[in-house]
PDB file of N, CA and C in Angstrom:
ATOM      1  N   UNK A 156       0.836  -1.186   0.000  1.00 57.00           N
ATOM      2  CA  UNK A 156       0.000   0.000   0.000  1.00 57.00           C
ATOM      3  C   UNK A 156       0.877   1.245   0.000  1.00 57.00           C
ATOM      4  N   UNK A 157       0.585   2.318  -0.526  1.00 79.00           N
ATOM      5  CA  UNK A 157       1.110   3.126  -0.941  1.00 79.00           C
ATOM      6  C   UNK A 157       1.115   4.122   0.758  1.00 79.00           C
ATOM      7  N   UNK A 158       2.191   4.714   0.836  1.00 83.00           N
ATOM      8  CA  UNK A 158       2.560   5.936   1.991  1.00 83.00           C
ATOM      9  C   UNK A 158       2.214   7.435   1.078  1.00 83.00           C
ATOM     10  N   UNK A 159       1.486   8.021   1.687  1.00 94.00           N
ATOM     11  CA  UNK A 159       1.052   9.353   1.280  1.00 94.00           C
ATOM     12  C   UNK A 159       1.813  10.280   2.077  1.00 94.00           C
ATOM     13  N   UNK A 160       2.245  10.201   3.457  1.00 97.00           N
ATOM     14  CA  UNK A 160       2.912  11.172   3.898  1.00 97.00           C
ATOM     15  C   UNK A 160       3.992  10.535   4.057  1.00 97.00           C
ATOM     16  N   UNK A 161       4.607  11.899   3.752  1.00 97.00           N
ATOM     17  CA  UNK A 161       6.537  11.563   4.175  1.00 97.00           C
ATOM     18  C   UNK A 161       7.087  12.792   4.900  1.00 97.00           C
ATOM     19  N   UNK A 162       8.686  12.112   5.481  1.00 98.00           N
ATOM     20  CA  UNK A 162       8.773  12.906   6.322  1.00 98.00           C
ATOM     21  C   UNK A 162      10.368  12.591   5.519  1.00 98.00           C
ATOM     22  N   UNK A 163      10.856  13.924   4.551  1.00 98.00           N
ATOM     23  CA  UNK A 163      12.541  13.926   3.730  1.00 98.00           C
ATOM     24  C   UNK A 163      13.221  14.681   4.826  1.00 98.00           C
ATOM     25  N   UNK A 164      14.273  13.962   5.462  1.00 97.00           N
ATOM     26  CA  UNK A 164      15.901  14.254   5.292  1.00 97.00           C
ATOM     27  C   UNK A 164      17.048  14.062   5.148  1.00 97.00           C
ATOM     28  N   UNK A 165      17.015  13.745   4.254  1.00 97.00           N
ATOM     29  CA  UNK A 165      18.135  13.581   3.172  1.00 97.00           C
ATOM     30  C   UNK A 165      18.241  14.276   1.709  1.00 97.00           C
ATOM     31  N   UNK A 166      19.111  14.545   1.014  1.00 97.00           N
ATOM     32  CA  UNK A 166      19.199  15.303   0.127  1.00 97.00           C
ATOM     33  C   UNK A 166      19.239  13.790  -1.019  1.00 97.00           C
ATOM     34  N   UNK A 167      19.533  12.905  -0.667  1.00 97.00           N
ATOM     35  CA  UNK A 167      19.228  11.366  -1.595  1.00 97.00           C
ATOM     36  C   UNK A 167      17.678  11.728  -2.137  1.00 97.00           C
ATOM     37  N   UNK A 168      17.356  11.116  -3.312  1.00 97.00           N
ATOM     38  CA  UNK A 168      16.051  11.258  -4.307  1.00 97.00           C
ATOM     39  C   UNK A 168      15.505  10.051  -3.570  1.00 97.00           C
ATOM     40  N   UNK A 169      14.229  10.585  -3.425  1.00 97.00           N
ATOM     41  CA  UNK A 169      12.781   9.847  -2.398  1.00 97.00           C
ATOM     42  C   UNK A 169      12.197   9.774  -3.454  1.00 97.00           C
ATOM     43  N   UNK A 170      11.479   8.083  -3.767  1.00 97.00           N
ATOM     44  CA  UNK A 170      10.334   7.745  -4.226  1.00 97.00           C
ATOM     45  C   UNK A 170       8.907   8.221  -3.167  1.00 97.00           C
ATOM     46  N   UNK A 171       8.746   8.901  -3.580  1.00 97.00           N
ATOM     47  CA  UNK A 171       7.388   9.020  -2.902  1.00 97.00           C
ATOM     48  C   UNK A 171       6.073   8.361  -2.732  1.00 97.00           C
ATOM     49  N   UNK A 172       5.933   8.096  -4.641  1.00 96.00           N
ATOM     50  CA  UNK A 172       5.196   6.757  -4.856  1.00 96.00           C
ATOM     51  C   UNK A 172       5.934   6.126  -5.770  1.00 96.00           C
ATOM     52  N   UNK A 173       5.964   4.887  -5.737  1.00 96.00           N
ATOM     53  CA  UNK A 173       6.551   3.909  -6.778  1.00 96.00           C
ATOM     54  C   UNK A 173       5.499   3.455  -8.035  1.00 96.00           C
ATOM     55  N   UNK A 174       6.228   3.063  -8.861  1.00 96.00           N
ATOM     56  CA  UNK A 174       5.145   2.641  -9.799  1.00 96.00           C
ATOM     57  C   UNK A 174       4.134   1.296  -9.548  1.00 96.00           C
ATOM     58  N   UNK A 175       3.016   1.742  -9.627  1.00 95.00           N
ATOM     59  CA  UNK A 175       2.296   0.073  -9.545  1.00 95.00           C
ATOM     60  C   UNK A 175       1.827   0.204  -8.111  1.00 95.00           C
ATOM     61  N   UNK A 176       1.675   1.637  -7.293  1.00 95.00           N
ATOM     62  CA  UNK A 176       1.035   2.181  -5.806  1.00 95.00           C
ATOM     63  C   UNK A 176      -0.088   2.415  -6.684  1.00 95.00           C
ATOM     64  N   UNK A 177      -0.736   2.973  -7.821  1.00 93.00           N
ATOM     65  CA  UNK A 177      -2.163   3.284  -7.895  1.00 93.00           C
ATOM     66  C   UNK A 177      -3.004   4.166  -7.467  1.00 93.00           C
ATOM     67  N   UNK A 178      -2.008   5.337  -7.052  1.00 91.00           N
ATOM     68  CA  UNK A 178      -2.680   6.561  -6.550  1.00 91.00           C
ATOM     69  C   UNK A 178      -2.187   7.653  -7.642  1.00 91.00           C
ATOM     70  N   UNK A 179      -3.102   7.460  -8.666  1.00 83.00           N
ATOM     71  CA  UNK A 179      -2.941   8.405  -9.577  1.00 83.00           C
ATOM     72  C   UNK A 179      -4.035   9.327  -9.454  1.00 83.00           C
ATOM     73  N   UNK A 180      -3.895  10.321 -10.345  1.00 81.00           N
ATOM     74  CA  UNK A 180      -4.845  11.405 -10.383  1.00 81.00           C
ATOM     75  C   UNK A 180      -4.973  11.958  -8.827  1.00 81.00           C
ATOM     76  N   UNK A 181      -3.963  12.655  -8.061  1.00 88.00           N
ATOM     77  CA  UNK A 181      -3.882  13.087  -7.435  1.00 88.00           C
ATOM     78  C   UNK A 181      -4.434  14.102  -7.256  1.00 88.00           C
ATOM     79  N   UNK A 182      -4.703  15.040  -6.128  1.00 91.00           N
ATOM     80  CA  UNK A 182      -5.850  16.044  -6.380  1.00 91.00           C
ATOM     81  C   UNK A 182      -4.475  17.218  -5.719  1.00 91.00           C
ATOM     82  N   UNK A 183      -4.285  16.915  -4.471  1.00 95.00           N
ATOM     83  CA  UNK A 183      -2.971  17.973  -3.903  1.00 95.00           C
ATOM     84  C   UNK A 183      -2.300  17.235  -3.156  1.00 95.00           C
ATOM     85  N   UNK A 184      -0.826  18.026  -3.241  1.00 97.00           N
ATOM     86  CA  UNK A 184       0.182  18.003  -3.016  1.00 97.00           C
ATOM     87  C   UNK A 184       0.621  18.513  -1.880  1.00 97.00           C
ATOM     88  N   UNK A 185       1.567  18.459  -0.766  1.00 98.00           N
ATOM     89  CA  UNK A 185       1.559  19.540  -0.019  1.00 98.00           C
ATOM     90  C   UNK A 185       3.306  19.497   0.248  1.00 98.00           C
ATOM     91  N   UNK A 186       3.765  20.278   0.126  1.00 98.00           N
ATOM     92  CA  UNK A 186       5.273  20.119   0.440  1.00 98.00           C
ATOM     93  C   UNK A 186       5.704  21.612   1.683  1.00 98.00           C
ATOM     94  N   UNK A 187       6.184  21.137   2.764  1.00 98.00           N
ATOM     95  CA  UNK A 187       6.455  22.219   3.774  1.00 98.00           C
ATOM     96  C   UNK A 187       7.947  22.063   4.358  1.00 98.00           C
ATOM     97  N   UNK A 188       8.469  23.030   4.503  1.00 98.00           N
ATOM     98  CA  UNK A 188       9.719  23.146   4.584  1.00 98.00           C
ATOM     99  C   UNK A 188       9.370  23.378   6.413  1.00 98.00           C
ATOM    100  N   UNK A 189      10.230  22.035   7.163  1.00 98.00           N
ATOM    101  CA  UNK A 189      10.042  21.887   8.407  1.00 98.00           C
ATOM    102  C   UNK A 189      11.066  23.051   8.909  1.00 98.00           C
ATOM    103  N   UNK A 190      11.868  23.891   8.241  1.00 98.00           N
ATOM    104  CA  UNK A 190      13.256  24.029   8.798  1.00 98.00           C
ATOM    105  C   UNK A 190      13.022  25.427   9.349  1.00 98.00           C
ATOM    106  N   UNK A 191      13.794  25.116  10.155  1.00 97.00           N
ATOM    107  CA  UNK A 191      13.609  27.168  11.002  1.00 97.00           C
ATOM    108  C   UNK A 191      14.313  28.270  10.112  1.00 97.00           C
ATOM    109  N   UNK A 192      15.364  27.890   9.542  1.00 97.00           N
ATOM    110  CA  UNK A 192      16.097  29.163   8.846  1.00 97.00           C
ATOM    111  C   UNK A 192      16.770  28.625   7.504  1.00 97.00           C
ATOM    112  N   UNK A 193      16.645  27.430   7.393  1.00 97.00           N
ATOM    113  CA  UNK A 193      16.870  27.836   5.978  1.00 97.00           C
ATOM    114  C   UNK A 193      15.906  26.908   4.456  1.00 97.00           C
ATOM    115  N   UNK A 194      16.190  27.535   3.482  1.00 98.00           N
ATOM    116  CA  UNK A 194      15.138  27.248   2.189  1.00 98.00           C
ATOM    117  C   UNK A 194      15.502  26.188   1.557  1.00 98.00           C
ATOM    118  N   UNK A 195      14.502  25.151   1.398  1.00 98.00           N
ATOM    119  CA  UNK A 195      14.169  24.313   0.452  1.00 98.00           C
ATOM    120  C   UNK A 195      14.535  24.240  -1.057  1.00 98.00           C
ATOM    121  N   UNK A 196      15.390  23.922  -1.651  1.00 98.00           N
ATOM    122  CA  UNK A 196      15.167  23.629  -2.938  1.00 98.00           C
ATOM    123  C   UNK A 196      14.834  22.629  -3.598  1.00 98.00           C
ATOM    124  N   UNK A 197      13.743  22.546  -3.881  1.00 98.00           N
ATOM    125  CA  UNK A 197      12.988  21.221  -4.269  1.00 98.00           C
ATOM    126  C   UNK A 197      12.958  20.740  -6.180  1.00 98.00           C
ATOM    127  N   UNK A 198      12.896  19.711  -6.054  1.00 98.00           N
ATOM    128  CA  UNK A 198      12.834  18.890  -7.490  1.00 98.00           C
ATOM    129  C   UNK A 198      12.095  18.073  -7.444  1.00 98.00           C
ATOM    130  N   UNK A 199      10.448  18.206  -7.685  1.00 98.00           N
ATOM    131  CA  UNK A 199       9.634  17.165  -7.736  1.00 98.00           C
ATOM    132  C   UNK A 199       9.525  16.686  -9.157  1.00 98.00           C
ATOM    133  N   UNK A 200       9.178  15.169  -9.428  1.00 98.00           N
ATOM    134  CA  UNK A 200       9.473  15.087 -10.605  1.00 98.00           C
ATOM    135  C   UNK A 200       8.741  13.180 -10.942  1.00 98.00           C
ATOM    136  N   UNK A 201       8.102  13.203 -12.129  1.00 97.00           N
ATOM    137  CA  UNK A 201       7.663  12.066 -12.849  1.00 97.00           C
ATOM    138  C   UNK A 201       8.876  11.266 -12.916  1.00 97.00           C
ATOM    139  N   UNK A 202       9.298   9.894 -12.899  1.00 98.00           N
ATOM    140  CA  UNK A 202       9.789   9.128 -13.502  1.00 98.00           C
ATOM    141  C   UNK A 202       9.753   7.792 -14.130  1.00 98.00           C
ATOM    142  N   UNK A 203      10.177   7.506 -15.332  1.00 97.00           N
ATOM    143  CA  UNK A 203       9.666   6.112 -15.866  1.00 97.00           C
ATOM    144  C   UNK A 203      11.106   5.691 -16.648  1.00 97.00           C
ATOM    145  N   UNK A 204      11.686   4.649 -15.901  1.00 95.00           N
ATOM    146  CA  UNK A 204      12.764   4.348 -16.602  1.00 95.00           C
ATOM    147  C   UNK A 204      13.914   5.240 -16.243  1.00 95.00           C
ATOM    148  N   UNK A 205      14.846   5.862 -17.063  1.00 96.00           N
ATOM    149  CA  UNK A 205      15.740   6.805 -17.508  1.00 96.00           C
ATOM    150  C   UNK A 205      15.230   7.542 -17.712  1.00 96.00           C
ATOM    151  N   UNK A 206      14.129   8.134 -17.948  1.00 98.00           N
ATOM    152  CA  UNK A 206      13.370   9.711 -18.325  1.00 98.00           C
ATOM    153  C   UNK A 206      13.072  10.333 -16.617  1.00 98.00           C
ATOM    154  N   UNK A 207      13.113  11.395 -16.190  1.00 98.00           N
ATOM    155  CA  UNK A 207      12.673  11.970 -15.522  1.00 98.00           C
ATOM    156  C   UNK A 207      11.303  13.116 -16.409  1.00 98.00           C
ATOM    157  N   UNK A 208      10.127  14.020 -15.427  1.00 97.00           N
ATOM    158  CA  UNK A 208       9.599  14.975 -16.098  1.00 97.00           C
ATOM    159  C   UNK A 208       9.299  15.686 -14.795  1.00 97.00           C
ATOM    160  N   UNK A 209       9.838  17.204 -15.004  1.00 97.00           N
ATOM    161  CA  UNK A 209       9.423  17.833 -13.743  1.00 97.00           C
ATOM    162  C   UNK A 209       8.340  18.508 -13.328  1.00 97.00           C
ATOM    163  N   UNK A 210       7.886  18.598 -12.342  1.00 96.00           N
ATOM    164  CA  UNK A 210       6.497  18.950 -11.828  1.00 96.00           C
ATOM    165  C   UNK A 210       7.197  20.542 -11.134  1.00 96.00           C
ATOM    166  N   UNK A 211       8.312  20.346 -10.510  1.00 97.00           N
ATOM    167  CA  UNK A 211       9.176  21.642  -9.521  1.00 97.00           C
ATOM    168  C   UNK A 211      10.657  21.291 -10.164  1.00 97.00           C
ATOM    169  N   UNK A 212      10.910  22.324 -10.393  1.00 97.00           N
ATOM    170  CA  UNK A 212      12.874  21.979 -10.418  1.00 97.00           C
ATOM    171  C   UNK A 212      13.363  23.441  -9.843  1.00 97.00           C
ATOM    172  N   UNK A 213      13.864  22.631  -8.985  1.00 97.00           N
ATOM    173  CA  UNK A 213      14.975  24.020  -8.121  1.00 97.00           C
ATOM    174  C   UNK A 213      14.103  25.223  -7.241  1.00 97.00           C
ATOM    175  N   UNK A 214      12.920  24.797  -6.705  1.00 98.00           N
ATOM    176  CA  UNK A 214      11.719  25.467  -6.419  1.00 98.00           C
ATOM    177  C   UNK A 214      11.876  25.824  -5.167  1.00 98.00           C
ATOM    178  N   UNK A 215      12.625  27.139  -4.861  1.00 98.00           N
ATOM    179  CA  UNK A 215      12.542  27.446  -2.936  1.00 98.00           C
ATOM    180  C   UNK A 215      11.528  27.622  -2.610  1.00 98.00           C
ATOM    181  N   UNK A 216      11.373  26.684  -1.295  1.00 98.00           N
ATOM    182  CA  UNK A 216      10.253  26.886  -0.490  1.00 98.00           C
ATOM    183  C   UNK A 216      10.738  27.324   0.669  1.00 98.00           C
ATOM    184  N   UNK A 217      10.492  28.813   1.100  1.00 98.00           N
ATOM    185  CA  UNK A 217      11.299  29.383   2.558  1.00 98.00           C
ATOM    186  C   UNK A 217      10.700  28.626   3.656  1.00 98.00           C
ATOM    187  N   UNK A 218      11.966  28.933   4.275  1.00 98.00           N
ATOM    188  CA  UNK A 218      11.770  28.499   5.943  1.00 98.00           C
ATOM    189  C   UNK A 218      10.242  28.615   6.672  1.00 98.00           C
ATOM    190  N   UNK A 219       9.707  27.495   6.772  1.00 98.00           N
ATOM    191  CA  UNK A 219       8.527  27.082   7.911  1.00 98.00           C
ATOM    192  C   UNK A 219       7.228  27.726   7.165  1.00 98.00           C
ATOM    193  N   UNK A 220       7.722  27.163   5.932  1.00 98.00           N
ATOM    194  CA  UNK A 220       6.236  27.825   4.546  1.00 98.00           C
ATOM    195  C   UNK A 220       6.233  26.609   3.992  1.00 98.00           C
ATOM    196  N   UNK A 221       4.616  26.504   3.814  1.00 98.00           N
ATOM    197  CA  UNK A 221       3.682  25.232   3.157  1.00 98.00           C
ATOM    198  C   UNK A 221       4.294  25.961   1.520  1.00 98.00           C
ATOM    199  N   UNK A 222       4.143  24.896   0.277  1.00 98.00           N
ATOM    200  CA  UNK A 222       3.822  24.937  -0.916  1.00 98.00           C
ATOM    201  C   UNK A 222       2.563  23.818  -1.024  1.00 98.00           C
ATOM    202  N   UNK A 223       1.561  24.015  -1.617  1.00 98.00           N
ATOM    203  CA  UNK A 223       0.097  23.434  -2.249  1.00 98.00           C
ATOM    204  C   UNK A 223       0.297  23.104  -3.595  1.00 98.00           C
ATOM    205  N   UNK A 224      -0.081  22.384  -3.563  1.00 97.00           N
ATOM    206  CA  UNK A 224       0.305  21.544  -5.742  1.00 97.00           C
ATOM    207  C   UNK A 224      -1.510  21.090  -5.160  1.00 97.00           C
ATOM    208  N   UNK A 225      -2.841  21.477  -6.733  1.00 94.00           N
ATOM    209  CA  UNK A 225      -3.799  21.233  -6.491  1.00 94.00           C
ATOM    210  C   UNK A 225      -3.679  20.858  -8.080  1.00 94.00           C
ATOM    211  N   UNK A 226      -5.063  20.374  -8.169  1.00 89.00           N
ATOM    212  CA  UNK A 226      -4.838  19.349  -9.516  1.00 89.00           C
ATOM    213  C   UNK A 226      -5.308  20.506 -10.803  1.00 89.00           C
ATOM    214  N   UNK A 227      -5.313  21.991 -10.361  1.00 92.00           N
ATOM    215  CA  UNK A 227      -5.460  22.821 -11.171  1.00 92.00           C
ATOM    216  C   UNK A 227      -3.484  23.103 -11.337  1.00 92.00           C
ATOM    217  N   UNK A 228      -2.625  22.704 -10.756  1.00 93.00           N
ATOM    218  CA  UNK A 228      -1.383  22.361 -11.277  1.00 93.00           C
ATOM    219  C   UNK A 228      -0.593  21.324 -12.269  1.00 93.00           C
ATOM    220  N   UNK A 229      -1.638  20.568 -12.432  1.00 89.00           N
ATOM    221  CA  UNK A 229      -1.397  19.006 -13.563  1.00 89.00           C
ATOM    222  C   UNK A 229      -0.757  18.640 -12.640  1.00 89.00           C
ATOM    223  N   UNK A 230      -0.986  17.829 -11.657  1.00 93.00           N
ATOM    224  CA  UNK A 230      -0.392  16.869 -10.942  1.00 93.00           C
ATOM    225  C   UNK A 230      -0.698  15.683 -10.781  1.00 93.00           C
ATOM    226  N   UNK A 231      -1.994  15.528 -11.637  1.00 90.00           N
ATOM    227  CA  UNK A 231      -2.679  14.064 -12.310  1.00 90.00           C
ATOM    228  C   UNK A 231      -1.737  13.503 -12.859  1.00 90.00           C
ATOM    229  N   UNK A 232      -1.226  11.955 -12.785  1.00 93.00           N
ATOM    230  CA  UNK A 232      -0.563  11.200 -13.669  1.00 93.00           C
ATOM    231  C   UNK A 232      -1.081   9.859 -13.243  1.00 93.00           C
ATOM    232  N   UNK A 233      -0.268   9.083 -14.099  1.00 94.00           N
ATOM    233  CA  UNK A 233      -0.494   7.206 -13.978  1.00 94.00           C
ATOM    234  C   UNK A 233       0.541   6.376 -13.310  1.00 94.00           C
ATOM    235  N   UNK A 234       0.145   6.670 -11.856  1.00 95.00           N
ATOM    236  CA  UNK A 234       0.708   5.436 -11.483  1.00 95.00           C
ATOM    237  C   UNK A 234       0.699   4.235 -10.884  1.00 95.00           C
ATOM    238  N   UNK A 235      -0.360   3.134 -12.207  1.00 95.00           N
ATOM    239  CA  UNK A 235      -0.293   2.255 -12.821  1.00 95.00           C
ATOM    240  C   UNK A 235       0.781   1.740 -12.575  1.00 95.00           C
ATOM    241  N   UNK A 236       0.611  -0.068 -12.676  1.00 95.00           N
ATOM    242  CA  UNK A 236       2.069  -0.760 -12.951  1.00 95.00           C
ATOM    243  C   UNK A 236       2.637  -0.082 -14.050  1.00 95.00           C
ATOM    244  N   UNK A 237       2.251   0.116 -15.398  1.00 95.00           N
ATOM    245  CA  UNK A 237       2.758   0.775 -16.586  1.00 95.00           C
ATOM    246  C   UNK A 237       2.630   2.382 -16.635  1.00 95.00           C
ATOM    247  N   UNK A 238       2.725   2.477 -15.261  1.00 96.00           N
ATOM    248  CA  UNK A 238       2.727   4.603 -15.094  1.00 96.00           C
ATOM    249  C   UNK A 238       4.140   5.024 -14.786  1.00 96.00           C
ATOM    250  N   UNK A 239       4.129   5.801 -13.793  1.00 97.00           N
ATOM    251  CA  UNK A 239       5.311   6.795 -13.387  1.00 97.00           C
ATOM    252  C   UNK A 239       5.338   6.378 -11.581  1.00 97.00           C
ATOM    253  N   UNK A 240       6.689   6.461 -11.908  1.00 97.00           N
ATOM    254  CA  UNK A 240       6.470   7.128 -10.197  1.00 97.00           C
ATOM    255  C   UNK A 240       7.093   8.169 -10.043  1.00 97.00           C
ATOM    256  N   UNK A 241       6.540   8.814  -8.391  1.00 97.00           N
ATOM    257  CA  UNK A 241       7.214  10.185  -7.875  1.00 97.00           C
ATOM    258  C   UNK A 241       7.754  10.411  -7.183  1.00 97.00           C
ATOM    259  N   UNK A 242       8.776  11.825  -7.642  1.00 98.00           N
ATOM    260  CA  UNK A 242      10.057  11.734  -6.253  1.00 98.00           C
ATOM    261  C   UNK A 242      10.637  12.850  -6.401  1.00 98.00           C
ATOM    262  N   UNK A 243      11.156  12.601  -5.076  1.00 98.00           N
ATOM    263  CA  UNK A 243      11.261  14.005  -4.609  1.00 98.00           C
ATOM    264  C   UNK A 243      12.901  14.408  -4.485  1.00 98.00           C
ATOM    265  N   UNK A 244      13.772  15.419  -4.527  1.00 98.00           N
ATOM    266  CA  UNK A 244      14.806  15.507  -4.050  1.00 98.00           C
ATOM    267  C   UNK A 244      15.097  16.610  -3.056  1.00 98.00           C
ATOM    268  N   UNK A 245      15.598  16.878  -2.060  1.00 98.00           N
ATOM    269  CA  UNK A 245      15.580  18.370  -1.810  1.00 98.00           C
ATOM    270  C   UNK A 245      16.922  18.608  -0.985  1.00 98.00           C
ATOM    271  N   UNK A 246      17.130  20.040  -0.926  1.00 97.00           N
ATOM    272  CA  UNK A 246      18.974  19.843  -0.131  1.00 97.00           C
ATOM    273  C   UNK A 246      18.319  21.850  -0.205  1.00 97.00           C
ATOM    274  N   UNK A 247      19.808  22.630   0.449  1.00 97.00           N
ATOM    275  CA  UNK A 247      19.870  23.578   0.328  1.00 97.00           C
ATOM    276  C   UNK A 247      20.155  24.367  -0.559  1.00 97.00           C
ATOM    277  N   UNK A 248      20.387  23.618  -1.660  1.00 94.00           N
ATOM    278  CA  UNK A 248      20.564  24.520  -3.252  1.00 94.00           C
ATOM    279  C   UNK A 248      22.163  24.424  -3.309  1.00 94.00           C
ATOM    280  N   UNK A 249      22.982  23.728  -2.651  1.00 93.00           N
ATOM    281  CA  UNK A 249      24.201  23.202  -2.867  1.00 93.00           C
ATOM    282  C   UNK A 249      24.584  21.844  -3.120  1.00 93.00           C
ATOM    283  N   UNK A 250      23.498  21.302  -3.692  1.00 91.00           N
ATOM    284  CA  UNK A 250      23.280  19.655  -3.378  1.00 91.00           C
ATOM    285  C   UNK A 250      24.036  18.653  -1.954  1.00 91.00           C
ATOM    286  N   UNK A 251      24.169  19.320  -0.914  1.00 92.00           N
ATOM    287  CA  UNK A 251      25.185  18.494  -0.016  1.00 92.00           C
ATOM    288  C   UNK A 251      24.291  18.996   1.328  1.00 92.00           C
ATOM    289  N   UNK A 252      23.209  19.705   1.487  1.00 96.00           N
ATOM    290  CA  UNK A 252      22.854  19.826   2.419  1.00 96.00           C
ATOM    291  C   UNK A 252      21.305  19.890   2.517  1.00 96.00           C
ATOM    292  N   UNK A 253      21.376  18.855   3.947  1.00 96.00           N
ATOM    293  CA  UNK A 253      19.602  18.415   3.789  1.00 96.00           C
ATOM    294  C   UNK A 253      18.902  19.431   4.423  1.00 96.00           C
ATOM    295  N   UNK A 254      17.524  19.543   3.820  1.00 98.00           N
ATOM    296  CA  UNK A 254      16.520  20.496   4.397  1.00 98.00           C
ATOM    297  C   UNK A 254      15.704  19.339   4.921  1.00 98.00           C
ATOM    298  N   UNK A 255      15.052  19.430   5.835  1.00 98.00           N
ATOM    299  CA  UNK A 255      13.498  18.498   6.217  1.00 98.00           C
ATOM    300  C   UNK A 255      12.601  19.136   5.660  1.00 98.00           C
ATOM    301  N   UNK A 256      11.530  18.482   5.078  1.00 98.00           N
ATOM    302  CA  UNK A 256      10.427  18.610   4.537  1.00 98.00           C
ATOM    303  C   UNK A 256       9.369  17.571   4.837  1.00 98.00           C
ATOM    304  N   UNK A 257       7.996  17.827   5.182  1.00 98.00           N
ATOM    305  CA  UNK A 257       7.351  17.110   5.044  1.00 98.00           C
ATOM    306  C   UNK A 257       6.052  17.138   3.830  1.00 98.00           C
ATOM    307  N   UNK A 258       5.739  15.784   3.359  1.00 98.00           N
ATOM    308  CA  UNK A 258       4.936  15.880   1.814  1.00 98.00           C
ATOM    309  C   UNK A 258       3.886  14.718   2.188  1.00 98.00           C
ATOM    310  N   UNK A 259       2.270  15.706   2.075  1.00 97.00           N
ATOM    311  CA  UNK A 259       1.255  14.929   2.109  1.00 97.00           C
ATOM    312  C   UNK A 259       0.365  15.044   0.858  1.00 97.00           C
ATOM    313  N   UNK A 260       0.493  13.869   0.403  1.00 96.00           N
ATOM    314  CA  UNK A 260      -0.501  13.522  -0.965  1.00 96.00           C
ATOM    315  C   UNK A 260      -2.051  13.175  -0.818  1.00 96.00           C
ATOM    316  N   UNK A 261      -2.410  14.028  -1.186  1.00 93.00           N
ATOM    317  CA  UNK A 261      -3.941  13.333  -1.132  1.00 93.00           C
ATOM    318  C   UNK A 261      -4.501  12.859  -2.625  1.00 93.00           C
ATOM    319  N   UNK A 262      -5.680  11.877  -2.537  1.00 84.00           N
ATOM    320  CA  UNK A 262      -5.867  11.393  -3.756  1.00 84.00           C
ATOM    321  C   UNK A 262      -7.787  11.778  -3.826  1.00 84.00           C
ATOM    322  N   UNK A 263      -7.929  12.134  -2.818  1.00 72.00           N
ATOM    323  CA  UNK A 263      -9.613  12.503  -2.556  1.00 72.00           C
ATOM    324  C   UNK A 263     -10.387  13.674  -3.353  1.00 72.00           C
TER     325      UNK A 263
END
């Protein structure tokens, strides 16, 4: 069964959902930067195979601020055994340093 909330720290790329979880057509997104002082740079992103497709690339989210992804953002996709999955990366915009974030998906 698929995990809708996560809790990133690490700057390592998080499957969020894997392919073949079945929570497609997502409605929102929620990505919040847990951190007291410093900003998020986020890379949310489709993947299938070797292709990545981005939803966010390089997207600051300041210190102890929600970002909302609603399905008036295209955040609908397929993930179907034969869909995508999603994932997340995030660090301080130097790739070597982790931000916490927490990310709740809803599918309702």
């Amino acid at each position: 069964m698929a995990t809708l909330q996560h809790n990133i720290t690490t700057v390592l790329t998080q499957d969020l959902l894997t392919v073949g979880d079945n929570v497609s057509n997502a409605k929102y997104i929620s990505i919040a930067n847990v951190h007291a002082s410093t900003t998020a740079k986020v890379d949310l992103f489709l993947n299938k195979g070797d292709d990545n497709y981005y939803l966010l690339k390089n997207y600051a989210i300041a210190k102890e601020t929600t970002l909302a992804l609603t399905k008036d953002d295209n955040i609908a996709f397929d993930n179907s055994t034969n869909g995508f999955s999603l994932r997340i990366q995030v660090d301080s915009g130097d790739g070597s340093t982790a931000v916490p974030v927490d990310v709740i998906i809803t599918r309702w």
